[in-house]
Amino acid sequence: MCNAVTSEMTMIRKLLLLVSCVAGVLSNLTAADIPVTAPAETAGMQSLFNGKDLTGWNGDPRLWSVKDGVLRGETTEANVANGNTFIIWKEGRTKDFELRLSFRSNATNNSGIQYRSKHITDASAKNAWVVRGYQHEIRNEIHFPNVSGFVYDEGGKRGRICLVGEEIVWDKEGKHVKKSDLIDEAAFQKLFKLDDWNDVVIIGEGHRVRHYLNGRLIMAFEDHEPDLALTDGILALQLHAGKPMWVEFKNIRILEIK
C-alpha cells in the first residue's frame, strides 16, 4: 500500500513539473514565436466593385475612376482635393463584418479605408464626400509608426487610436496597451510590399476589431469608450488632401457577420 501511494505521489510530482515547464515555455513565447494568421476567407462574400465602372460607389468624379480593372483615386496639380475626400460605398454598412481587399499606392501622400464611419453633409464639410470615423491607414512606407494598418480617428478627437504592433483596450479612462509586440518594424518590412499590391483583412465584431496585412495580424483593439466607440457605419476609401498622389483598390468584398 505504501509503495502504491509513493508511486502515485511521484507520478503527480512529475505531472506537476511537466505542467510547470510547459507553462513557463508558453509564457516566454512572443507574437513572433506564435504567428497569428488571418482566418480563411468565409464563403459567400459579396463583391463590392465590378472592375468596370463605379456602380455602387459615390465619389468626386474628377478624382475617382476605373483603370485597368481597378478602382483608382488620384489627385494632381490640376485636380486637387478640397480637404480629405472619399469614395463611399452606397449599398451597405459595416456593423459586424469581414472585409477583404487589396491596395497599392505611391509614397507622396496617404490614403485609408473607412469603416463604421459617417458621411458628413453639414456646413463643416469641405466637399460633398467627407467621412469621419475609424480609418485603416494606407501608406507606401516601411518605418514605424507611419505605416499601413494603424487605426486613425478620422475627423475625431483621438488621433492614432491603435498603432501597428499593438493590442489595446480603450475605455473611459483612455488607452491601455495590452501588447506592443504583435509585429516589429523589421518583420513589417519583410511583410509589406512597397510599390505593389498588399492584402488587407479587417474583422469587426462588437467592440473588437482586428487588422491583418498579407495574412498576418498586425493590430487589434477593443473600443469601450462610452461616447466615442463606433459599432456601425459606412464604408469608404480615402484620397488625402495635399501633395498629388494615387491609390488603387481591387478585389473588394465583404460579409456581414451574424
PDB file of C-alpha atoms in Angstrom, residues 48 57 64 71 85-89 94 97-104 110-118 131-139 148-154 198-203 209-213 218 221 230 234-240 247-254:
ATOM      1  CA  LEU A  48     -18.374  45.481 -53.970  1.00  0.00           C
ATOM      2  CA  TRP A  57     -19.974  53.976 -55.225  1.00  0.00           C
ATOM      3  CA  TRP A  64     -12.039  58.563 -58.896  1.00  0.00           C
ATOM      4  CA  LEU A  71     -10.630  51.358 -58.595  1.00  0.00           C
ATOM      5  CA  THR A  85     -12.273  63.289 -49.763  1.00  0.00           C
ATOM      6  CA  PHE A  86     -13.704  59.800 -50.073  1.00  0.00           C
ATOM      7  CA  ILE A  87     -15.495  57.439 -52.386  1.00  0.00           C
ATOM      8  CA  ILE A  88     -18.393  55.961 -50.449  1.00  0.00           C
ATOM      9  CA  TRP A  89     -19.925  52.503 -50.834  1.00  0.00           C
ATOM     10  CA  THR A  94     -20.171  47.873 -41.641  1.00  0.00           C
ATOM     11  CA  PHE A  97     -18.284  42.364 -40.747  1.00  0.00           C
ATOM     12  CA  GLU A  98     -15.402  40.707 -42.548  1.00  0.00           C
ATOM     13  CA  LEU A  99     -13.837  42.995 -45.172  1.00  0.00           C
ATOM     14  CA  ARG A 100     -11.153  41.904 -47.646  1.00  0.00           C
ATOM     15  CA  LEU A 101      -9.425  43.926 -50.347  1.00  0.00           C
ATOM     16  CA  SER A 102      -6.074  44.681 -51.950  1.00  0.00           C
ATOM     17  CA  PHE A 103      -4.427  48.092 -52.326  1.00  0.00           C
ATOM     18  CA  ARG A 104      -1.336  49.791 -53.667  1.00  0.00           C
ATOM     19  CA  ASN A 110      -1.519  58.696 -47.706  1.00  0.00           C
ATOM     20  CA  SER A 111      -4.931  57.092 -48.018  1.00  0.00           C
ATOM     21  CA  GLY A 112      -7.207  54.946 -45.904  1.00  0.00           C
ATOM     22  CA  ILE A 113     -10.123  52.552 -45.569  1.00  0.00           C
ATOM     23  CA  GLN A 114     -13.015  53.981 -43.558  1.00  0.00           C
ATOM     24  CA  TYR A 115     -15.376  51.630 -41.743  1.00  0.00           C
ATOM     25  CA  ARG A 116     -18.100  52.140 -39.132  1.00  0.00           C
ATOM     26  CA  SER A 117     -17.985  55.738 -40.296  1.00  0.00           C
ATOM     27  CA  LYS A 118     -20.369  58.610 -41.045  1.00  0.00           C
ATOM     28  CA  VAL A 131     -16.354  60.904 -43.972  1.00  0.00           C
ATOM     29  CA  ARG A 132     -15.450  60.584 -40.288  1.00  0.00           C
ATOM     30  CA  GLY A 133     -14.820  57.510 -38.164  1.00  0.00           C
ATOM     31  CA  TYR A 134     -12.421  54.572 -37.927  1.00  0.00           C
ATOM     32  CA  GLN A 135      -9.768  54.566 -40.626  1.00  0.00           C
ATOM     33  CA  HIS A 136      -7.357  51.781 -41.557  1.00  0.00           C
ATOM     34  CA  GLU A 137      -4.357  53.852 -42.615  1.00  0.00           C
ATOM     35  CA  ILE A 138      -2.753  53.253 -46.026  1.00  0.00           C
ATOM     36  CA  ARG A 139       0.836  54.367 -46.630  1.00  0.00           C
ATOM     37  CA  SER A 148      -0.204  50.961 -43.311  1.00  0.00           C
ATOM     38  CA  GLY A 149      -2.573  49.358 -40.861  1.00  0.00           C
ATOM     39  CA  PHE A 150      -2.916  51.562 -37.803  1.00  0.00           C
ATOM     40  CA  VAL A 151      -6.344  52.878 -36.789  1.00  0.00           C
ATOM     41  CA  TYR A 152      -6.848  56.606 -37.127  1.00  0.00           C
ATOM     42  CA  ASP A 153      -9.818  58.550 -35.766  1.00  0.00           C
ATOM     43  CA  GLU A 154     -10.585  60.448 -38.987  1.00  0.00           C
ATOM     44  CA  ASN A 198      -0.957  44.353 -50.345  1.00  0.00           C
ATOM     45  CA  ASP A 199      -3.872  42.320 -48.983  1.00  0.00           C
ATOM     46  CA  VAL A 200      -5.993  43.610 -46.101  1.00  0.00           C
ATOM     47  CA  VAL A 201      -8.451  41.784 -43.877  1.00  0.00           C
ATOM     48  CA  ILE A 202     -10.496  43.779 -41.360  1.00  0.00           C
ATOM     49  CA  ILE A 203     -12.786  41.925 -38.982  1.00  0.00           C
ATOM     50  CA  VAL A 209     -11.588  44.926 -34.364  1.00  0.00           C
ATOM     51  CA  ARG A 210      -8.604  43.177 -35.963  1.00  0.00           C
ATOM     52  CA  HIS A 211      -6.426  44.242 -38.884  1.00  0.00           C
ATOM     53  CA  TYR A 212      -4.462  41.697 -40.925  1.00  0.00           C
ATOM     54  CA  LEU A 213      -1.862  42.540 -43.585  1.00  0.00           C
ATOM     55  CA  ILE A 218      -0.747  43.467 -37.209  1.00  0.00           C
ATOM     56  CA  PHE A 221      -8.270  46.879 -30.430  1.00  0.00           C
ATOM     57  CA  LEU A 230     -18.260  53.049 -33.088  1.00  0.00           C
ATOM     58  CA  ILE A 234     -20.462  53.227 -43.687  1.00  0.00           C
ATOM     59  CA  LEU A 235     -17.506  52.010 -45.749  1.00  0.00           C
ATOM     60  CA  ALA A 236     -15.430  54.460 -47.787  1.00  0.00           C
ATOM     61  CA  LEU A 237     -11.973  54.872 -49.348  1.00  0.00           C
ATOM     62  CA  GLN A 238      -9.838  57.995 -48.929  1.00  0.00           C
ATOM     63  CA  LEU A 239      -7.875  60.447 -51.022  1.00  0.00           C
ATOM     64  CA  HIS A 240      -5.902  62.730 -48.718  1.00  0.00           C
ATOM     65  CA  VAL A 247      -4.117  54.869 -54.708  1.00  0.00           C
ATOM     66  CA  GLU A 248      -5.710  51.768 -56.215  1.00  0.00           C
ATOM     67  CA  PHE A 249      -8.041  49.098 -54.846  1.00  0.00           C
ATOM     68  CA  LYS A 250      -9.232  45.750 -56.150  1.00  0.00           C
ATOM     69  CA  ASN A 251     -10.965  42.540 -55.024  1.00  0.00           C
ATOM     70  CA  ILE A 252     -13.137  44.479 -52.556  1.00  0.00           C
ATOM     71  CA  ARG A 253     -15.530  42.118 -50.817  1.00  0.00           C
ATOM     72  CA  ILE A 254     -17.480  41.984 -47.579  1.00  0.00           C
TER      73      ILE A 254
END
